[in-house]
XYZ file of C-alpha atoms in Angstrom:
437
model
C 22.391 -27.699 -1.736
C 20.386 -30.706 -1.865
C 16.926 -29.372 -4.178
C 15.026 -29.594 -0.798
C 12.096 -26.986 -1.855
C 11.338 -29.115 -4.968
C 11.325 -32.468 -3.295
C 8.993 -30.581 -0.466
C 6.763 -30.125 -2.762
C 6.609 -33.206 -4.941
C 6.304 -35.487 -1.154
C 2.603 -32.789 -0.988
C 1.288 -34.310 -4.415
C 2.720 -31.874 -6.618
C 4.188 -33.478 -9.294
C 6.806 -30.728 -10.182
C 8.859 -32.847 -12.856
C 6.492 -33.274 -14.850
C 5.182 -29.563 -14.891
C 7.984 -28.494 -14.948
C 8.199 -30.321 -18.797
C 5.317 -29.427 -20.041
C 6.004 -25.507 -19.415
C 9.450 -25.524 -20.644
C 7.870 -27.307 -24.131
C 5.586 -23.908 -23.824
C 8.344 -21.495 -23.454
C 9.617 -23.029 -26.668
C 6.616 -22.517 -28.598
C 6.535 -21.252 -31.724
C 4.704 -17.901 -32.190
C 1.748 -20.129 -34.593
C 1.836 -23.302 -31.971
C 1.494 -21.318 -29.148
C -1.471 -19.638 -30.417
C -3.107 -23.112 -31.156
C -1.606 -23.968 -28.094
C -3.717 -21.639 -26.439
C -7.424 -21.755 -28.761
C -6.675 -25.648 -27.295
C -6.438 -25.196 -23.440
C -9.594 -22.450 -24.094
C -11.536 -24.401 -25.931
C -11.026 -27.643 -23.588
C -10.926 -25.837 -19.954
C -14.289 -24.178 -20.819
C -15.304 -27.640 -21.884
C -14.478 -29.992 -18.436
C -15.816 -27.950 -16.525
C -19.089 -27.741 -18.079
C -19.201 -31.630 -18.480
C -17.932 -32.000 -15.014
C -18.564 -28.531 -12.731
C -22.240 -28.236 -11.200
C -21.231 -24.698 -10.444
C -20.157 -23.583 -13.788
C -22.926 -25.665 -15.602
C -25.310 -23.154 -13.564
C -23.260 -20.397 -14.304
C -23.624 -20.694 -17.970
C -26.640 -21.705 -18.165
C -26.144 -24.663 -20.487
C -23.754 -27.828 -20.573
C -22.709 -26.067 -24.623
C -21.718 -23.325 -26.018
C -20.482 -21.165 -28.960
C -18.861 -17.790 -28.896
C -15.784 -17.435 -26.286
C -16.854 -13.793 -26.109
C -20.528 -15.292 -24.671
C -19.015 -17.074 -21.884
C -20.064 -15.355 -18.359
C -17.741 -12.884 -16.529
C -16.932 -14.966 -12.754
C -16.663 -12.040 -10.298
C -15.601 -12.734 -6.832
C -19.685 -12.214 -5.659
C -20.116 -15.630 -7.569
C -17.483 -17.578 -5.379
C -18.651 -16.556 -2.284
C -20.631 -20.585 -1.722
C -19.179 -22.715 0.052
C -15.704 -24.493 -1.777
C -18.540 -28.072 -2.259
C -20.549 -26.840 -4.114
C -18.358 -24.969 -6.435
C -15.560 -28.231 -6.699
C -15.425 -30.270 -10.377
C -16.590 -34.015 -10.328
C -13.627 -36.665 -9.145
C -11.618 -33.702 -6.479
C -12.517 -33.780 -2.600
C -10.735 -31.472 -0.594
C -8.254 -34.786 0.212
C -6.158 -34.568 -3.644
C -6.316 -30.336 -4.103
C -4.352 -27.548 -3.040
C -6.587 -25.187 -0.982
C -5.640 -21.910 -0.225
C -8.106 -18.557 0.728
C -7.528 -14.992 -0.471
C -5.945 -12.116 1.379
C -9.207 -9.955 1.035
C -7.415 -6.755 -0.371
C -10.257 -6.416 -2.490
C -13.394 -6.790 0.085
C -13.932 -9.705 -0.884
C -12.351 -13.033 0.380
C -12.618 -16.627 -0.288
C -11.367 -19.547 -0.563
C -10.652 -21.792 -3.389
C -9.094 -24.879 -4.747
C -6.446 -26.077 -7.488
C -5.641 -29.854 -8.240
C -2.574 -30.566 -7.871
C -1.163 -30.529 -11.100
C -1.984 -27.193 -11.310
C 0.009 -25.842 -8.642
C 3.055 -27.623 -9.492
C 2.751 -25.646 -12.806
C 1.986 -22.791 -11.018
C 4.889 -23.482 -9.189
C 6.904 -24.317 -12.651
C 5.871 -20.784 -13.698
C 7.125 -18.952 -10.918
C 10.759 -21.162 -10.878
C 11.008 -19.756 -14.325
C 10.595 -16.238 -13.883
C 12.375 -15.543 -11.095
C 15.364 -17.974 -12.774
C 15.997 -14.765 -15.232
C 17.551 -13.321 -12.831
C 19.548 -16.095 -11.487
C 17.602 -16.595 -8.677
C 16.936 -20.907 -7.322
C 15.051 -21.302 -5.224
C 16.875 -24.656 -4.036
C 20.166 -22.856 -3.741
C 18.602 -19.173 -3.142
C 18.280 -17.564 0.402
C 15.313 -14.867 0.287
C 14.782 -12.251 2.454
C 10.867 -12.298 3.188
C 9.561 -9.424 4.361
C 5.215 -10.682 4.325
C 3.238 -11.184 7.271
C 2.985 -13.894 9.447
C -0.125 -15.946 11.390
C 0.458 -14.854 15.209
C -0.812 -18.069 16.976
C 1.596 -20.336 17.395
C 0.319 -23.700 14.933
C 0.176 -21.289 12.429
C 3.505 -18.707 13.171
C 5.610 -22.573 13.519
C 4.004 -23.817 10.050
C 5.045 -20.582 8.011
C 8.534 -21.147 9.426
C 8.890 -24.674 8.870
C 7.871 -23.443 5.165
C 10.747 -21.123 5.352
C 12.702 -23.565 5.813
C 12.459 -25.820 3.621
C 11.810 -22.821 0.598
C 15.449 -20.880 2.477
C 13.726 -17.720 3.264
C 14.431 -15.335 6.097
C 11.061 -13.950 7.097
C 11.683 -10.391 8.899
C 7.597 -9.724 9.397
C 6.423 -6.698 8.920
C 3.058 -5.472 11.607
C 5.944 -3.802 13.217
C 8.241 -1.589 11.367
C 9.385 0.914 14.231
C 13.392 2.223 13.774
C 14.059 -0.469 16.523
C 12.100 -3.418 14.678
C 14.542 -2.104 11.246
C 17.650 -1.547 13.486
C 17.582 -5.456 14.062
C 16.342 -6.524 10.311
C 19.436 -4.518 9.443
C 21.982 -6.183 11.609
C 19.881 -9.716 9.814
C 21.872 -8.137 6.406
C 24.935 -7.704 7.839
C 25.617 -11.474 9.308
C 23.340 -13.336 6.621
C 24.588 -13.922 3.160
C 20.710 -13.348 1.101
C 20.548 -13.689 -2.523
C 17.300 -12.048 -3.258
C 14.458 -9.358 -1.059
C 11.039 -10.164 -2.113
C 7.983 -8.742 -0.157
C 5.875 -6.018 0.057
C 6.232 -3.001 -2.105
C 5.257 -0.801 1.321
C 6.945 -2.551 3.409
C 10.815 -2.532 1.104
C 10.463 0.836 0.794
C 9.890 1.955 4.997
C 12.967 -0.580 5.177
C 14.940 1.404 2.174
C 13.987 4.923 3.957
C 15.654 3.600 6.753
C 18.654 3.175 4.849
C 17.890 6.615 3.118
C 18.007 7.728 7.073
C 20.786 5.876 7.969
C 22.547 6.671 4.790
C 23.840 3.170 3.990
C 22.769 1.203 0.499
C 22.379 -2.690 1.473
C 24.802 -4.140 -1.034
C 27.509 -2.480 1.038
C 26.728 -4.795 4.247
C 25.081 -7.647 2.509
C 27.494 -8.361 -0.630
C 25.785 -11.584 -1.907
C 22.641 -9.185 -2.995
C 21.174 -9.887 -6.037
C 17.424 -8.579 -6.851
C 14.968 -7.990 -4.959
C 10.932 -8.430 -6.136
C 8.161 -6.073 -4.793
C 4.790 -7.370 -4.652
C 1.120 -7.111 -3.738
C 1.305 -3.901 -3.723
C 1.461 -1.075 -6.251
C 4.529 0.759 -7.237
C 4.807 4.332 -7.556
C 8.506 4.994 -10.196
C 9.807 6.933 -7.309
C 9.677 4.688 -4.693
C 11.600 2.065 -7.338
C 14.347 4.995 -7.857
C 14.581 5.181 -3.748
C 14.886 1.029 -3.775
C 17.704 0.782 -6.495
C 19.241 3.405 -4.719
C 19.567 1.960 -1.017
C 19.093 -1.442 -1.535
C 22.118 -1.112 -4.721
C 20.239 -3.756 -7.108
C 17.583 -4.077 -9.263
C 14.061 -4.231 -7.989
C 11.395 -6.223 -9.998
C 7.993 -5.815 -10.773
C 5.522 -8.405 -10.375
C 1.680 -8.440 -9.921
C 0.245 -11.809 -9.266
C -2.900 -13.548 -7.667
C -2.749 -16.307 -5.260
C -5.711 -18.131 -6.978
C -4.252 -17.977 -10.188
C -0.451 -17.937 -10.575
C 2.332 -14.711 -11.036
C 0.083 -12.786 -13.642
C 3.103 -10.775 -15.085
C 6.567 -10.244 -13.776
C 9.358 -7.718 -15.073
C 11.279 -9.321 -17.697
C 15.304 -7.788 -17.904
C 13.818 -5.943 -20.434
C 12.373 -3.754 -18.142
C 8.703 -4.937 -19.717
C 6.266 -6.401 -17.735
C 5.702 -9.504 -19.096
C 2.109 -11.059 -18.520
C 1.896 -14.847 -18.026
C 0.900 -16.121 -21.038
C 1.659 -20.389 -20.349
C -0.818 -21.020 -17.716
C -3.180 -18.260 -17.942
C -4.494 -16.058 -21.044
C -5.489 -12.565 -20.252
C -8.151 -10.598 -21.517
C -9.224 -6.515 -20.602
C -12.376 -5.813 -21.083
C -14.638 -2.784 -21.522
C -17.737 -2.253 -19.157
C -20.080 -5.036 -22.131
C -17.646 -7.714 -21.471
C -15.325 -6.648 -25.019
C -12.197 -6.849 -25.737
C -10.777 -3.257 -25.925
C -7.768 -2.631 -28.235
C -4.165 -2.672 -27.000
C -3.260 0.184 -25.304
C -6.778 1.087 -23.684
C -7.919 0.664 -20.402
C -10.138 -2.215 -18.990
C -11.365 -4.728 -16.578
C -8.099 -7.338 -16.014
C -10.346 -11.198 -16.811
C -8.156 -13.681 -16.124
C -9.083 -18.120 -17.526
C -7.473 -20.259 -15.476
C -5.771 -22.841 -18.366
C -4.865 -25.596 -16.198
C -7.176 -25.730 -13.016
C -9.691 -28.540 -13.628
C -10.579 -29.043 -9.600
C -11.836 -25.174 -9.874
C -12.768 -22.896 -12.824
C -11.773 -19.311 -13.328
C -12.532 -18.703 -16.649
C -13.072 -15.185 -17.560
C -12.873 -14.386 -14.223
C -12.928 -10.238 -13.425
C -9.810 -9.991 -10.588
C -11.032 -6.892 -9.842
C -8.846 -4.514 -11.258
C -8.037 -2.329 -13.944
C -5.007 -2.572 -16.337
C -3.774 -1.393 -19.905
C -2.247 -4.031 -22.487
C 0.935 -2.226 -24.591
C 0.151 -1.954 -28.109
C 3.284 -4.335 -29.096
C 1.706 -6.830 -27.266
C 1.031 -10.218 -28.626
C -0.588 -13.385 -28.415
C 2.413 -15.119 -26.886
C 4.325 -12.093 -25.277
C 1.591 -9.525 -24.160
C 3.015 -6.738 -21.679
C 1.072 -5.483 -19.119
C 1.602 -1.553 -20.068
C -0.459 -0.165 -17.069
C -1.818 -1.177 -13.794
C -4.127 1.058 -12.645
C -5.991 0.573 -9.582
C -8.796 -2.025 -8.195
C -12.244 -1.055 -9.678
C -13.118 -1.115 -6.121
C -10.386 2.142 -5.448
C -12.667 4.621 -7.093
C -13.930 7.045 -5.683
C -17.050 8.901 -6.928
C -17.083 12.917 -6.403
C -19.496 15.230 -5.935
C -19.496 16.194 -9.332
C -20.814 12.672 -10.771
C -17.164 12.666 -11.636
C -15.546 9.191 -11.379
C -11.545 8.867 -10.456
C -9.360 5.645 -9.418
C -8.341 6.392 -5.852
C -4.635 6.177 -7.089
C -4.994 9.838 -8.282
C -5.524 11.005 -4.979
C -2.413 9.314 -3.402
C -0.143 10.407 -6.389
C -0.605 13.549 -6.144
C -0.901 13.373 -2.277
C 2.412 11.515 -2.431
C 4.228 13.997 -4.265
C 3.708 16.528 -1.551
C 3.806 14.972 0.996
C 7.677 13.570 0.739
C 9.058 16.256 -0.375
C 10.391 16.644 3.026
C 11.336 13.719 3.931
C 9.289 13.279 7.300
C 6.646 11.028 6.261
C 7.162 7.627 6.120
C 3.921 6.879 5.020
C 0.204 7.092 4.486
C -2.622 6.180 2.907
C -6.427 7.997 2.207
C -10.379 7.119 3.008
C -13.161 8.843 1.801
C -15.549 8.748 4.662
C -17.704 10.631 2.271
C -18.361 11.689 -1.330
C -16.951 15.396 -0.346
C -14.250 14.438 2.860
C -11.757 12.689 2.604
C -9.141 11.699 5.412
C -4.879 11.225 5.035
C -3.710 9.047 7.811
C 0.289 9.427 8.015
C 3.237 8.573 10.068
C 5.941 10.895 10.615
C 8.250 12.290 13.351
C 6.281 15.721 12.585
C 2.901 17.240 11.578
C 2.782 18.262 8.315
C 2.509 22.273 8.203
C 0.241 24.289 6.476
C 1.921 25.263 3.155
C 2.129 21.300 2.633
C -1.391 20.953 3.393
C -2.398 23.953 1.679
C -0.542 22.375 -2.102
C -1.934 19.328 -1.179
C -5.565 20.862 -1.352
C -4.425 22.659 -4.214
C -2.909 19.962 -6.708
C -6.372 18.322 -5.398
C -8.690 21.096 -6.371
C -6.077 21.173 -10.092
C -6.445 17.842 -10.835
C -10.222 16.841 -9.644
C -12.143 19.375 -8.501
C -12.617 22.784 -6.363
C -13.979 22.437 -2.409
C -13.189 18.610 -1.268
C -12.494 18.333 2.377
C -9.387 16.832 3.859
C -8.975 15.843 7.281
C -4.749 15.068 8.309
C -3.884 12.987 11.204
C -1.179 11.756 12.268
C 0.136 8.254 12.839
C 2.210 6.574 14.681
C 1.729 3.747 12.523
C -0.306 2.982 9.758
C -3.089 0.003 9.847
C -2.742 -3.195 7.998
C -4.317 -6.406 6.788
C -4.161 -9.225 8.337
C -1.047 -10.488 6.233
C 0.481 -7.266 6.876
C -0.472 -5.344 3.183
C -1.389 -2.156 3.145
C -4.099 -0.526 1.437
C -3.222 3.019 0.151
C -6.823 3.975 -1.092
C -10.144 2.981 0.790
C -13.819 4.298 -0.063
C -16.293 4.293 2.385
C -18.917 5.369 -0.489
C -21.537 2.726 -1.378
């Protein structure tokens, strides 16, 4: 098949041939050469932005700097200023890649990448998908994503789907009738892989489970499934593997950066060390030892149009003890820093703790399709869930008892049955949210 995907990127000004060649060189560096490469790129990108970016100069407070650890941490609040104030000298909106973050952190903003950086981002994605025999020019993707609902935005996205050799399953309506339609497409189309939001694919897998169908029995061309953008829980991964009949690959990325971590064939969540430098920092902005949780802070080593240097992405994670500079391994992604629940006792707990506890008990009876938890007051939580039947008293008591054991007593929960759950404009499902400031 004609390499339409690569050609479309090349024609849009993204030099894919050069980017792929550079990535190959980086991947093939020795351990020692990779260490030199990282240090050199860190120095180069800081020097470039201190000389060419007034926004970054103001943030640092100088046109020069001493040690890396003294550089300021860039956060999403810093990026709320107009984009033109943040672009580097020599770049305009006509010759860069422009996009907007989804706002899942609560702080959306417009960002830019220079064309070569964006080409390297795609080279990095193509390289990692290639671990599983996926070729964007030839492999046919079943895409579980949102889509713009306005006419022009919708047609643009559909055209990109055509160029990218993918078929989109819009995820705003995931009723059984719609999922039956999804299933019919798998009967007649020769999909090579699935890619999309975790919660939507999990819901499709539960639909398959209820119908006692393993997807590969009706779509034998299917090889692998990549899930992204939302937390993948271990029991959901088991369900997906069973009902889809293919390996489930966990992806962690950010549109303003690149793929941050991607599950390799050895079942390790391998961190991108070719285009990014990833740090795990404590509250004092000091690096923590591998195996210790902290804030995930990332530097884009190649973006000259816009600085992402020591950028606090808003997530909490742990690097594995066996990590090296060339091959960092993400041991655990705990959640977003703005998903911390503050309890009446003063205790702070990741909001996903509630989700883990509630999920195990709620799903015991198999009727609950999905749910979210909202903290409305310091001691009050709402659990919105989609189910054919209401939760019974025994289930509610089990949840309350588990929360008392794992968190603390005297927390108030209200359970609200719904037909559908509210998703973001892009179709993401936020599993925990707190309204406590």
